[in-house]
């Protein structure tokens, strides 16, 4: 399946049957501009999510029902400028975080990756 010009991923996109067993989701270069709170809510057991080369301006753990299940999150090549204090909140099993090729100018001083604790 190829998705282009997706725009906003809202909270009902993955509410349909057949998505519960997905552990890896790649939406690279799909034109994603925004992700609603709880968009990845519907029983997905995501361990790896790649949203490279989209138009996202923020990262937000409110996208997930269970952010602790993620061990890989890639947001490379987006337009993220700020990594705020809650950016990694709940990502307790995260082993890989890719934020290269963004426009990051500020990382809140309290942000620390889970693997450094």
PDB file as gemmi writes it, atoms N, CA and C in Angstrom:
CRYST1    1.000    1.000    1.000  90.00  90.00  90.00 P 1                      
ATOM      1  N   UNK A   1       0.845  -1.163   0.000  1.00  0.00           N  
ATOM      2  CA  UNK A   1       0.000   0.000   0.000  1.00  0.00           C  
ATOM      3  C   UNK A   1       0.900   1.238   0.000  1.00  0.00           C  
ATOM      4  N   UNK A   2       0.619   2.184  -0.879  1.00  0.00           N  
ATOM      5  CA  UNK A   2       1.354   3.439  -0.942  1.00  0.00           C  
ATOM      6  C   UNK A   2       0.397   4.570  -0.619  1.00  0.00           C  
ATOM      7  N   UNK A   3       0.779   5.398   0.330  1.00  0.00           N  
ATOM      8  CA  UNK A   3      -0.042   6.542   0.713  1.00  0.00           C  
ATOM      9  C   UNK A   3       0.694   7.819   0.343  1.00  0.00           C  
ATOM     10  N   UNK A   4       0.000   8.724  -0.336  1.00  0.00           N  
ATOM     11  CA  UNK A   4       0.579  10.007  -0.703  1.00  0.00           C  
ATOM     12  C   UNK A   4      -0.380  11.115  -0.327  1.00  0.00           C  
ATOM     13  N   UNK A   5       0.171  12.290  -0.039  1.00  0.00           N  
ATOM     14  CA  UNK A   5      -0.641  13.458   0.305  1.00  0.00           C  
ATOM     15  C   UNK A   5      -1.642  13.152   1.416  1.00  0.00           C  
ATOM     16  N   UNK A   6      -1.187  12.484   2.430  1.00  0.00           N  
ATOM     17  CA  UNK A   6      -2.041  12.058   3.537  1.00  0.00           C  
ATOM     18  C   UNK A   6      -2.613  13.249   4.293  1.00  0.00           C  
ATOM     19  N   UNK A   7      -1.797  14.275   4.535  1.00  0.00           N  
ATOM     20  CA  UNK A   7      -2.251  15.406   5.346  1.00  0.00           C  
ATOM     21  C   UNK A   7      -2.311  15.007   6.801  1.00  0.00           C  
ATOM     22  N   UNK A   8      -3.469  15.114   7.387  1.00  0.00           N  
ATOM     23  CA  UNK A   8      -3.653  14.832   8.812  1.00  0.00           C  
ATOM     24  C   UNK A   8      -4.037  13.366   9.035  1.00  0.00           C  
ATOM     25  N   UNK A   9      -3.389  12.734   9.994  1.00  0.00           N  
ATOM     26  CA  UNK A   9      -3.793  11.398  10.433  1.00  0.00           C  
ATOM     27  C   UNK A   9      -4.670  11.615  11.654  1.00  0.00           C  
ATOM     28  N   UNK A  10      -5.952  11.309  11.528  1.00  0.00           N  
ATOM     29  CA  UNK A  10      -6.854  11.546  12.664  1.00  0.00           C  
ATOM     30  C   UNK A  10      -7.042  10.275  13.482  1.00  0.00           C  
ATOM     31  N   UNK A  11      -7.760  10.400  14.570  1.00  0.00           N  
ATOM     32  CA  UNK A  11      -7.862   9.297  15.530  1.00  0.00           C  
ATOM     33  C   UNK A  11      -8.719   8.131  15.061  1.00  0.00           C  
ATOM     34  N   UNK A  12      -9.368   8.229  13.921  1.00  0.00           N  
ATOM     35  CA  UNK A  12     -10.203   7.120  13.453  1.00  0.00           C  
ATOM     36  C   UNK A  12      -9.553   6.311  12.331  1.00  0.00           C  
ATOM     37  N   UNK A  13      -8.402   6.726  11.843  1.00  0.00           N  
ATOM     38  CA  UNK A  13      -7.772   6.059  10.703  1.00  0.00           C  
ATOM     39  C   UNK A  13      -7.477   4.592  10.986  1.00  0.00           C  
ATOM     40  N   UNK A  14      -6.967   4.291  12.164  1.00  0.00           N  
ATOM     41  CA  UNK A  14      -6.582   2.917  12.486  1.00  0.00           C  
ATOM     42  C   UNK A  14      -7.602   2.220  13.367  1.00  0.00           C  
ATOM     43  N   UNK A  15      -8.841   2.709  13.384  1.00  0.00           N  
ATOM     44  CA  UNK A  15      -9.900   2.097  14.187  1.00  0.00           C  
ATOM     45  C   UNK A  15     -10.584   0.933  13.478  1.00  0.00           C  
ATOM     46  N   UNK A  16     -10.141   0.618  12.318  1.00  0.00           N  
ATOM     47  CA  UNK A  16     -10.790  -0.450  11.555  1.00  0.00           C  
ATOM     48  C   UNK A  16     -10.123  -1.794  11.833  1.00  0.00           C  
ATOM     49  N   UNK A  17     -10.851  -2.867  11.596  1.00  0.00           N  
ATOM     50  CA  UNK A  17     -10.304  -4.219  11.782  1.00  0.00           C  
ATOM     51  C   UNK A  17      -9.109  -4.439  10.873  1.00  0.00           C  
ATOM     52  N   UNK A  18      -8.214  -5.298  11.306  1.00  0.00           N  
ATOM     53  CA  UNK A  18      -7.077  -5.660  10.483  1.00  0.00           C  
ATOM     54  C   UNK A  18      -5.798  -4.914  10.822  1.00  0.00           C  
ATOM     55  N   UNK A  19      -5.871  -3.898  11.662  1.00  0.00           N  
ATOM     56  CA  UNK A  19      -4.675  -3.146  12.003  1.00  0.00           C  
ATOM     57  C   UNK A  19      -4.083  -3.556  13.346  1.00  0.00           C  
ATOM     58  N   UNK A  20      -4.774  -4.358  14.115  1.00  0.00           N  
ATOM     59  CA  UNK A  20      -4.333  -4.703  15.462  1.00  0.00           C  
ATOM     60  C   UNK A  20      -3.013  -5.441  15.529  1.00  0.00           C  
ATOM     61  N   UNK A  21      -2.664  -6.183  14.489  1.00  0.00           N  
ATOM     62  CA  UNK A  21      -1.441  -6.976  14.534  1.00  0.00           C  
ATOM     63  C   UNK A  21      -0.224  -6.239  13.976  1.00  0.00           C  
ATOM     64  N   UNK A  22      -0.390  -5.001  13.562  1.00  0.00           N  
ATOM     65  CA  UNK A  22       0.726  -4.239  13.000  1.00  0.00           C  
ATOM     66  C   UNK A  22       1.720  -3.891  14.103  1.00  0.00           C  
ATOM     67  N   UNK A  23       2.977  -4.277  13.883  1.00  0.00           N  
ATOM     68  CA  UNK A  23       4.031  -3.914  14.825  1.00  0.00           C  
ATOM     69  C   UNK A  23       5.001  -2.903  14.221  1.00  0.00           C  
ATOM     70  N   UNK A  24       5.040  -2.822  12.899  1.00  0.00           N  
ATOM     71  CA  UNK A  24       5.908  -1.879  12.195  1.00  0.00           C  
ATOM     72  C   UNK A  24       5.074  -1.101  11.202  1.00  0.00           C  
ATOM     73  N   UNK A  25       5.189   0.218  11.253  1.00  0.00           N  
ATOM     74  CA  UNK A  25       4.436   1.073  10.344  1.00  0.00           C  
ATOM     75  C   UNK A  25       5.382   2.103   9.758  1.00  0.00           C  
ATOM     76  N   UNK A  26       5.450   2.142   8.425  1.00  0.00           N  
ATOM     77  CA  UNK A  26       6.290   3.110   7.732  1.00  0.00           C  
ATOM     78  C   UNK A  26       5.410   4.000   6.869  1.00  0.00           C  
ATOM     79  N   UNK A  27       5.402   5.271   7.200  1.00  0.00           N  
ATOM     80  CA  UNK A  27       4.652   6.265   6.433  1.00  0.00           C  
ATOM     81  C   UNK A  27       5.628   7.320   5.924  1.00  0.00           C  
ATOM     82  N   UNK A  28       6.714   6.860   5.350  1.00  0.00           N  
ATOM     83  CA  UNK A  28       7.767   7.747   4.876  1.00  0.00           C  
ATOM     84  C   UNK A  28       7.348   8.450   3.592  1.00  0.00           C  
ATOM     85  N   UNK A  29       7.589   9.761   3.519  1.00  0.00           N  
ATOM     86  CA  UNK A  29       7.299  10.527   2.313  1.00  0.00           C  
ATOM     87  C   UNK A  29       5.842  10.515   1.914  1.00  0.00           C  
ATOM     88  N   UNK A  30       4.950  10.452   2.880  1.00  0.00           N  
ATOM     89  CA  UNK A  30       3.514  10.328   2.596  1.00  0.00           C  
ATOM     90  C   UNK A  30       2.752  11.644   2.693  1.00  0.00           C  
ATOM     91  N   UNK A  31       3.451  12.743   2.909  1.00  0.00           N  
ATOM     92  CA  UNK A  31       2.774  14.033   3.003  1.00  0.00           C  
ATOM     93  C   UNK A  31       2.018  14.243   4.297  1.00  0.00           C  
ATOM     94  N   UNK A  32       2.440  13.575   5.367  1.00  0.00           N  
ATOM     95  CA  UNK A  32       1.786  13.741   6.668  1.00  0.00           C  
ATOM     96  C   UNK A  32       2.156  15.119   7.223  1.00  0.00           C  
ATOM     97  N   UNK A  33       1.138  15.918   7.530  1.00  0.00           N  
ATOM     98  CA  UNK A  33       1.358  17.265   8.056  1.00  0.00           C  
ATOM     99  C   UNK A  33       1.037  17.370   9.539  1.00  0.00           C  
ATOM    100  N   UNK A  34       0.168  16.488  10.019  1.00  0.00           N  
ATOM    101  CA  UNK A  34      -0.281  16.570  11.407  1.00  0.00           C  
ATOM    102  C   UNK A  34      -0.797  15.204  11.849  1.00  0.00           C  
ATOM    103  N   UNK A  35      -0.651  14.916  13.127  1.00  0.00           N  
ATOM    104  CA  UNK A  35      -1.162  13.671  13.695  1.00  0.00           C  
ATOM    105  C   UNK A  35      -2.000  14.026  14.908  1.00  0.00           C  
ATOM    106  N   UNK A  36      -3.243  13.579  14.904  1.00  0.00           N  
ATOM    107  CA  UNK A  36      -4.155  13.868  16.015  1.00  0.00           C  
ATOM    108  C   UNK A  36      -3.766  13.086  17.261  1.00  0.00           C  
ATOM    109  N   UNK A  37      -4.163  13.610  18.399  1.00  0.00           N  
ATOM    110  CA  UNK A  37      -3.977  12.906  19.658  1.00  0.00           C  
ATOM    111  C   UNK A  37      -4.687  11.558  19.569  1.00  0.00           C  
ATOM    112  N   UNK A  38      -4.047  10.511  20.037  1.00  0.00           N  
ATOM    113  CA  UNK A  38      -4.580   9.142  20.037  1.00  0.00           C  
ATOM    114  C   UNK A  38      -4.799   8.560  18.642  1.00  0.00           C  
ATOM    115  N   UNK A  39      -4.099   9.061  17.646  1.00  0.00           N  
ATOM    116  CA  UNK A  39      -4.241   8.518  16.294  1.00  0.00           C  
ATOM    117  C   UNK A  39      -3.844   7.046  16.233  1.00  0.00           C  
ATOM    118  N   UNK A  40      -2.897   6.653  17.057  1.00  0.00           N  
ATOM    119  CA  UNK A  40      -2.440   5.266  17.087  1.00  0.00           C  
ATOM    120  C   UNK A  40      -2.979   4.588  18.341  1.00  0.00           C  
ATOM    121  N   UNK A  41      -4.296   4.663  18.502  1.00  0.00           N  
ATOM    122  CA  UNK A  41      -4.973   4.228  19.722  1.00  0.00           C  
ATOM    123  C   UNK A  41      -5.567   2.835  19.640  1.00  0.00           C  
ATOM    124  N   UNK A  42      -5.933   2.391  18.479  1.00  0.00           N  
ATOM    125  CA  UNK A  42      -6.869   1.283  18.314  1.00  0.00           C  
ATOM    126  C   UNK A  42      -6.288  -0.110  18.508  1.00  0.00           C  
ATOM    127  N   UNK A  43      -5.547  -0.326  19.563  1.00  0.00           N  
ATOM    128  CA  UNK A  43      -5.036  -1.666  19.807  1.00  0.00           C  
ATOM    129  C   UNK A  43      -3.811  -2.009  18.989  1.00  0.00           C  
ATOM    130  N   UNK A  44      -3.257  -1.033  18.293  1.00  0.00           N  
ATOM    131  CA  UNK A  44      -2.020  -1.290  17.568  1.00  0.00           C  
ATOM    132  C   UNK A  44      -0.931  -1.629  18.576  1.00  0.00           C  
ATOM    133  N   UNK A  45      -0.113  -2.562  18.206  1.00  0.00           N  
ATOM    134  CA  UNK A  45       0.996  -2.941  19.076  1.00  0.00           C  
ATOM    135  C   UNK A  45       2.300  -2.508  18.420  1.00  0.00           C  
ATOM    136  N   UNK A  46       2.365  -1.228  18.083  1.00  0.00           N  
ATOM    137  CA  UNK A  46       3.509  -0.702  17.356  1.00  0.00           C  
ATOM    138  C   UNK A  46       4.791  -0.804  18.162  1.00  0.00           C  
ATOM    139  N   UNK A  47       5.788  -1.353  17.520  1.00  0.00           N  
ATOM    140  CA  UNK A  47       7.130  -1.371  18.098  1.00  0.00           C  
ATOM    141  C   UNK A  47       8.040  -0.438  17.310  1.00  0.00           C  
ATOM    142  N   UNK A  48       7.704  -0.220  16.045  1.00  0.00           N  
ATOM    143  CA  UNK A  48       8.530   0.629  15.197  1.00  0.00           C  
ATOM    144  C   UNK A  48       7.628   1.514  14.341  1.00  0.00           C  
ATOM    145  N   UNK A  49       7.868   2.814  14.397  1.00  0.00           N  
ATOM    146  CA  UNK A  49       7.102   3.775  13.604  1.00  0.00           C  
ATOM    147  C   UNK A  49       8.074   4.692  12.891  1.00  0.00           C  
ATOM    148  N   UNK A  50       7.935   4.764  11.577  1.00  0.00           N  
ATOM    149  CA  UNK A  50       8.786   5.631  10.774  1.00  0.00           C  
ATOM    150  C   UNK A  50       7.917   6.625  10.016  1.00  0.00           C  
ATOM    151  N   UNK A  51       8.169   7.892  10.271  1.00  0.00           N  
ATOM    152  CA  UNK A  51       7.448   8.994   9.629  1.00  0.00           C  
ATOM    153  C   UNK A  51       8.452   9.937   8.963  1.00  0.00           C  
ATOM    154  N   UNK A  52       9.473   9.373   8.356  1.00  0.00           N  
ATOM    155  CA  UNK A  52      10.522  10.165   7.718  1.00  0.00           C  
ATOM    156  C   UNK A  52       9.987  10.919   6.499  1.00  0.00           C  
ATOM    157  N   UNK A  53      10.634  12.062   6.228  1.00  0.00           N  
ATOM    158  CA  UNK A  53      10.373  12.857   5.019  1.00  0.00           C  
ATOM    159  C   UNK A  53       8.907  13.245   4.871  1.00  0.00           C  
ATOM    160  N   UNK A  54       8.323  13.731   5.947  1.00  0.00           N  
ATOM    161  CA  UNK A  54       6.968  14.272   5.903  1.00  0.00           C  
ATOM    162  C   UNK A  54       7.040  15.760   6.237  1.00  0.00           C  
ATOM    163  N   UNK A  55       5.953  16.330   6.663  1.00  0.00           N  
ATOM    164  CA  UNK A  55       5.889  17.767   6.931  1.00  0.00           C  
ATOM    165  C   UNK A  55       5.501  18.045   8.380  1.00  0.00           C  
ATOM    166  N   UNK A  56       5.896  17.166   9.274  1.00  0.00           N  
ATOM    167  CA  UNK A  56       5.551  17.312  10.690  1.00  0.00           C  
ATOM    168  C   UNK A  56       6.395  18.402  11.343  1.00  0.00           C  
ATOM    169  N   UNK A  57       5.753  19.216  12.163  1.00  0.00           N  
ATOM    170  CA  UNK A  57       6.467  20.300  12.840  1.00  0.00           C  
ATOM    171  C   UNK A  57       6.646  20.027  14.332  1.00  0.00           C  
ATOM    172  N   UNK A  58       6.111  18.910  14.824  1.00  0.00           N  
ATOM    173  CA  UNK A  58       6.254  18.569  16.237  1.00  0.00           C  
ATOM    174  C   UNK A  58       6.275  17.065  16.423  1.00  0.00           C  
ATOM    175  N   UNK A  59       6.793  16.647  17.573  1.00  0.00           N  
ATOM    176  CA  UNK A  59       6.658  15.255  17.993  1.00  0.00           C  
ATOM    177  C   UNK A  59       5.882  15.275  19.296  1.00  0.00           C  
ATOM    178  N   UNK A  60       4.991  14.289  19.444  1.00  0.00           N  
ATOM    179  CA  UNK A  60       4.068  14.326  20.567  1.00  0.00           C  
ATOM    180  C   UNK A  60       3.725  12.899  20.985  1.00  0.00           C  
ATOM    181  N   UNK A  61       3.996  12.538  22.218  1.00  0.00           N  
ATOM    182  CA  UNK A  61       3.672  11.177  22.660  1.00  0.00           C  
ATOM    183  C   UNK A  61       2.176  10.976  22.842  1.00  0.00           C  
ATOM    184  N   UNK A  62       1.383  12.028  22.771  1.00  0.00           N  
ATOM    185  CA  UNK A  62      -0.075  11.879  22.824  1.00  0.00           C  
ATOM    186  C   UNK A  62      -0.635  11.256  21.551  1.00  0.00           C  
ATOM    187  N   UNK A  63       0.210  11.025  20.569  1.00  0.00           N  
ATOM    188  CA  UNK A  63      -0.226  10.326  19.362  1.00  0.00           C  
ATOM    189  C   UNK A  63      -0.571   8.869  19.678  1.00  0.00           C  
ATOM    190  N   UNK A  64      -0.014   8.332  20.767  1.00  0.00           N  
ATOM    191  CA  UNK A  64      -0.082   6.898  21.067  1.00  0.00           C  
ATOM    192  C   UNK A  64      -0.905   6.596  22.303  1.00  0.00           C  
ATOM    193  N   UNK A  65      -1.609   5.476  22.261  1.00  0.00           N  
ATOM    194  CA  UNK A  65      -2.270   4.987  23.467  1.00  0.00           C  
ATOM    195  C   UNK A  65      -1.234   4.420  24.412  1.00  0.00           C  
ATOM    196  N   UNK A  66      -0.305   3.671  23.878  1.00  0.00           N  
ATOM    197  CA  UNK A  66       0.711   3.024  24.704  1.00  0.00           C  
ATOM    198  C   UNK A  66       2.091   3.318  24.129  1.00  0.00           C  
ATOM    199  N   UNK A  67       2.630   4.500  24.410  1.00  0.00           N  
ATOM    200  CA  UNK A  67       3.938   4.834  23.848  1.00  0.00           C  
ATOM    201  C   UNK A  67       5.048   3.906  24.333  1.00  0.00           C  
ATOM    202  N   UNK A  68       4.824   3.224  25.449  1.00  0.00           N  
ATOM    203  CA  UNK A  68       5.848   2.334  25.994  1.00  0.00           C  
ATOM    204  C   UNK A  68       6.137   1.152  25.076  1.00  0.00           C  
ATOM    205  N   UNK A  69       5.235   0.817  24.176  1.00  0.00           N  
ATOM    206  CA  UNK A  69       5.467  -0.318  23.283  1.00  0.00           C  
ATOM    207  C   UNK A  69       6.494   0.002  22.190  1.00  0.00           C  
ATOM    208  N   UNK A  70       6.719   1.265  21.894  1.00  0.00           N  
ATOM    209  CA  UNK A  70       7.651   1.648  20.829  1.00  0.00           C  
ATOM    210  C   UNK A  70       9.098   1.446  21.248  1.00  0.00           C  
ATOM    211  N   UNK A  71       9.873   0.795  20.378  1.00  0.00           N  
ATOM    212  CA  UNK A  71      11.308   0.751  20.619  1.00  0.00           C  
ATOM    213  C   UNK A  71      12.076   1.526  19.552  1.00  0.00           C  
ATOM    214  N   UNK A  72      11.403   1.870  18.434  1.00  0.00           N  
ATOM    215  CA  UNK A  72      12.034   2.666  17.384  1.00  0.00           C  
ATOM    216  C   UNK A  72      11.057   3.717  16.886  1.00  0.00           C  
ATOM    217  N   UNK A  73      11.509   4.967  16.884  1.00  0.00           N  
ATOM    218  CA  UNK A  73      10.712   6.071  16.360  1.00  0.00           C  
ATOM    219  C   UNK A  73      11.608   6.908  15.472  1.00  0.00           C  
ATOM    220  N   UNK A  74      11.218   7.045  14.213  1.00  0.00           N  
ATOM    221  CA  UNK A  74      12.008   7.824  13.274  1.00  0.00           C  
ATOM    222  C   UNK A  74      11.163   8.954  12.704  1.00  0.00           C  
ATOM    223  N   UNK A  75      11.648  10.169  12.918  1.00  0.00           N  
ATOM    224  CA  UNK A  75      10.993  11.381  12.421  1.00  0.00           C  
ATOM    225  C   UNK A  75      11.991  12.201  11.608  1.00  0.00           C  
ATOM    226  N   UNK A  76      12.926  11.540  10.966  1.00  0.00           N  
ATOM    227  CA  UNK A  76      13.966  12.225  10.201  1.00  0.00           C  
ATOM    228  C   UNK A  76      13.367  12.940   8.993  1.00  0.00           C  
ATOM    229  N   UNK A  77      13.964  14.076   8.657  1.00  0.00           N  
ATOM    230  CA  UNK A  77      13.563  14.784   7.447  1.00  0.00           C  
ATOM    231  C   UNK A  77      12.216  15.459   7.523  1.00  0.00           C  
ATOM    232  N   UNK A  78      11.828  15.921   8.697  1.00  0.00           N  
ATOM    233  CA  UNK A  78      10.580  16.668   8.851  1.00  0.00           C  
ATOM    234  C   UNK A  78      10.911  18.141   9.099  1.00  0.00           C  
ATOM    235  N   UNK A  79      10.017  18.852   9.743  1.00  0.00           N  
ATOM    236  CA  UNK A  79      10.218  20.278  10.001  1.00  0.00           C  
ATOM    237  C   UNK A  79      10.159  20.595  11.493  1.00  0.00           C  
ATOM    238  N   UNK A  80      10.578  19.641  12.309  1.00  0.00           N  
ATOM    239  CA  UNK A  80      10.532  19.800  13.761  1.00  0.00           C  
ATOM    240  C   UNK A  80      11.577  20.831  14.186  1.00  0.00           C  
ATOM    241  N   UNK A  81      11.131  21.827  14.952  1.00  0.00           N  
ATOM    242  CA  UNK A  81      12.021  22.890  15.420  1.00  0.00           C  
ATOM    243  C   UNK A  81      12.303  22.812  16.918  1.00  0.00           C  
ATOM    244  N   UNK A  82      11.336  22.318  17.683  1.00  0.00           N  
ATOM    245  CA  UNK A  82      11.457  22.300  19.139  1.00  0.00           C  
ATOM    246  C   UNK A  82      11.190  20.891  19.662  1.00  0.00           C  
ATOM    247  N   UNK A  83      12.047  20.430  20.541  1.00  0.00           N  
ATOM    248  CA  UNK A  83      11.811  19.184  21.263  1.00  0.00           C  
ATOM    249  C   UNK A  83      11.501  19.613  22.693  1.00  0.00           C  
ATOM    250  N   UNK A  84      10.206  19.579  23.040  1.00  0.00           N  
ATOM    251  CA  UNK A  84       9.799  20.115  24.343  1.00  0.00           C  
ATOM    252  C   UNK A  84       9.975  19.103  25.472  1.00  0.00           C  
ATOM    253  N   UNK A  85       9.692  19.539  26.680  1.00  0.00           N  
ATOM    254  CA  UNK A  85       9.952  18.743  27.884  1.00  0.00           C  
ATOM    255  C   UNK A  85       9.224  17.407  27.902  1.00  0.00           C  
ATOM    256  N   UNK A  86       8.078  17.312  27.249  1.00  0.00           N  
ATOM    257  CA  UNK A  86       7.294  16.073  27.276  1.00  0.00           C  
ATOM    258  C   UNK A  86       7.471  15.228  26.017  1.00  0.00           C  
ATOM    259  N   UNK A  87       8.379  15.601  25.149  1.00  0.00           N  
ATOM    260  CA  UNK A  87       8.527  14.932  23.853  1.00  0.00           C  
ATOM    261  C   UNK A  87       8.777  13.433  23.962  1.00  0.00           C  
ATOM    262  N   UNK A  88       9.490  13.007  24.980  1.00  0.00           N  
ATOM    263  CA  UNK A  88       9.812  11.584  25.130  1.00  0.00           C  
ATOM    264  C   UNK A  88       9.067  10.933  26.285  1.00  0.00           C  
ATOM    265  N   UNK A  89       8.103  11.650  26.834  1.00  0.00           N  
ATOM    266  CA  UNK A  89       7.335  11.148  27.976  1.00  0.00           C  
ATOM    267  C   UNK A  89       6.626   9.837  27.623  1.00  0.00           C  
ATOM    268  N   UNK A  90       6.831   8.821  28.408  1.00  0.00           N  
ATOM    269  CA  UNK A  90       6.165   7.537  28.206  1.00  0.00           C  
ATOM    270  C   UNK A  90       6.871   6.592  27.262  1.00  0.00           C  
ATOM    271  N   UNK A  91       7.905   7.046  26.573  1.00  0.00           N  
ATOM    272  CA  UNK A  91       8.624   6.188  25.633  1.00  0.00           C  
ATOM    273  C   UNK A  91       9.712   5.408  26.378  1.00  0.00           C  
ATOM    274  N   UNK A  92       9.293   4.631  27.338  1.00  0.00           N  
ATOM    275  CA  UNK A  92      10.222   3.980  28.260  1.00  0.00           C  
ATOM    276  C   UNK A  92      11.049   2.861  27.641  1.00  0.00           C  
ATOM    277  N   UNK A  93      10.606   2.282  26.532  1.00  0.00           N  
ATOM    278  CA  UNK A  93      11.356   1.203  25.886  1.00  0.00           C  
ATOM    279  C   UNK A  93      12.049   1.647  24.606  1.00  0.00           C  
ATOM    280  N   UNK A  94      12.061   2.935  24.356  1.00  0.00           N  
ATOM    281  CA  UNK A  94      12.662   3.458  23.132  1.00  0.00           C  
ATOM    282  C   UNK A  94      14.164   3.194  23.111  1.00  0.00           C  
ATOM    283  N   UNK A  95      14.619   2.569  22.020  1.00  0.00           N  
ATOM    284  CA  UNK A  95      16.040   2.281  21.856  1.00  0.00           C  
ATOM    285  C   UNK A  95      16.647   3.118  20.740  1.00  0.00           C  
ATOM    286  N   UNK A  96      15.813   3.499  19.764  1.00  0.00           N  
ATOM    287  CA  UNK A  96      16.292   4.312  18.646  1.00  0.00           C  
ATOM    288  C   UNK A  96      15.331   5.465  18.404  1.00  0.00           C  
ATOM    289  N   UNK A  97      15.900   6.662  18.328  1.00  0.00           N  
ATOM    290  CA  UNK A  97      15.144   7.860  17.990  1.00  0.00           C  
ATOM    291  C   UNK A  97      15.922   8.588  16.914  1.00  0.00           C  
ATOM    292  N   UNK A  98      15.289   8.797  15.776  1.00  0.00           N  
ATOM    293  CA  UNK A  98      15.955   9.487  14.668  1.00  0.00           C  
ATOM    294  C   UNK A  98      15.260  10.821  14.419  1.00  0.00           C  
ATOM    295  N   UNK A  99      16.019  11.880  14.592  1.00  0.00           N  
ATOM    296  CA  UNK A  99      15.505  13.233  14.366  1.00  0.00           C  
ATOM    297  C   UNK A  99      16.408  14.018  13.415  1.00  0.00           C  
ATOM    298  N   UNK A 100      17.297  13.332  12.720  1.00  0.00           N  
ATOM    299  CA  UNK A 100      18.212  14.024  11.819  1.00  0.00           C  
ATOM    300  C   UNK A 100      17.453  14.714  10.679  1.00  0.00           C  
ATOM    301  N   UNK A 101      18.080  15.727  10.119  1.00  0.00           N  
ATOM    302  CA  UNK A 101      17.519  16.493   8.991  1.00  0.00           C  
ATOM    303  C   UNK A 101      16.184  17.142   9.318  1.00  0.00           C  
ATOM    304  N   UNK A 102      16.079  17.676  10.525  1.00  0.00           N  
ATOM    305  CA  UNK A 102      14.956  18.510  10.919  1.00  0.00           C  
ATOM    306  C   UNK A 102      15.480  19.931  11.085  1.00  0.00           C  
ATOM    307  N   UNK A 103      14.663  20.796  11.588  1.00  0.00           N  
ATOM    308  CA  UNK A 103      15.050  22.193  11.799  1.00  0.00           C  
ATOM    309  C   UNK A 103      15.192  22.493  13.291  1.00  0.00           C  
ATOM    310  N   UNK A 104      15.648  21.526  14.046  1.00  0.00           N  
ATOM    311  CA  UNK A 104      15.695  21.647  15.505  1.00  0.00           C  
ATOM    312  C   UNK A 104      16.608  22.804  15.919  1.00  0.00           C  
ATOM    313  N   UNK A 105      16.027  23.704  16.693  1.00  0.00           N  
ATOM    314  CA  UNK A 105      16.776  24.840  17.231  1.00  0.00           C  
ATOM    315  C   UNK A 105      16.750  24.851  18.754  1.00  0.00           C  
ATOM    316  N   UNK A 106      15.773  24.132  19.352  1.00  0.00           N  
ATOM    317  CA  UNK A 106      15.663  24.102  20.808  1.00  0.00           C  
ATOM    318  C   UNK A 106      15.338  22.692  21.289  1.00  0.00           C  
ATOM    319  N   UNK A 107      16.127  22.224  22.239  1.00  0.00           N  
ATOM    320  CA  UNK A 107      15.824  20.985  22.954  1.00  0.00           C  
ATOM    321  C   UNK A 107      15.715  21.370  24.423  1.00  0.00           C  
ATOM    322  N   UNK A 108      14.544  21.152  24.988  1.00  0.00           N  
ATOM    323  CA  UNK A 108      14.315  21.531  26.385  1.00  0.00           C  
ATOM    324  C   UNK A 108      15.357  20.844  27.263  1.00  0.00           C  
ATOM    325  N   UNK A 109      15.926  21.562  28.234  1.00  0.00           N  
ATOM    326  CA  UNK A 109      17.010  21.005  29.051  1.00  0.00           C  
ATOM    327  C   UNK A 109      16.658  19.753  29.855  1.00  0.00           C  
ATOM    328  N   UNK A 110      15.384  19.496  30.094  1.00  0.00           N  
ATOM    329  CA  UNK A 110      15.020  18.303  30.871  1.00  0.00           C  
ATOM    330  C   UNK A 110      14.799  17.067  30.009  1.00  0.00           C  
ATOM    331  N   UNK A 111      14.901  17.216  28.700  1.00  0.00           N  
ATOM    332  CA  UNK A 111      14.702  16.074  27.801  1.00  0.00           C  
ATOM    333  C   UNK A 111      15.929  15.172  27.885  1.00  0.00           C  
ATOM    334  N   UNK A 112      15.671  13.908  28.174  1.00  0.00           N  
ATOM    335  CA  UNK A 112      16.740  12.915  28.126  1.00  0.00           C  
ATOM    336  C   UNK A 112      16.151  11.631  27.580  1.00  0.00           C  
ATOM    337  N   UNK A 113      16.873  10.981  26.700  1.00  0.00           N  
ATOM    338  CA  UNK A 113      16.353   9.742  26.121  1.00  0.00           C  
ATOM    339  C   UNK A 113      16.249   8.651  27.175  1.00  0.00           C  
ATOM    340  N   UNK A 114      15.267   7.761  27.038  1.00  0.00           N  
ATOM    341  CA  UNK A 114      15.058   6.699  28.027  1.00  0.00           C  
ATOM    342  C   UNK A 114      16.279   5.809  28.223  1.00  0.00           C  
ATOM    343  N   UNK A 115      17.053   5.587  27.178  1.00  0.00           N  
ATOM    344  CA  UNK A 115      18.192   4.691  27.282  1.00  0.00           C  
ATOM    345  C   UNK A 115      19.340   5.303  28.095  1.00  0.00           C  
ATOM    346  N   UNK A 116      19.248   6.598  28.430  1.00  0.00           N  
ATOM    347  CA  UNK A 116      20.317   7.227  29.213  1.00  0.00           C  
ATOM    348  C   UNK A 116      20.008   7.247  30.709  1.00  0.00           C  
ATOM    349  N   UNK A 117      18.848   6.747  31.092  1.00  0.00           N  
ATOM    350  CA  UNK A 117      18.440   6.783  32.508  1.00  0.00           C  
ATOM    351  C   UNK A 117      18.895   5.552  33.250  1.00  0.00           C  
TER     352      UNK A 117                                                      
END                                                                             
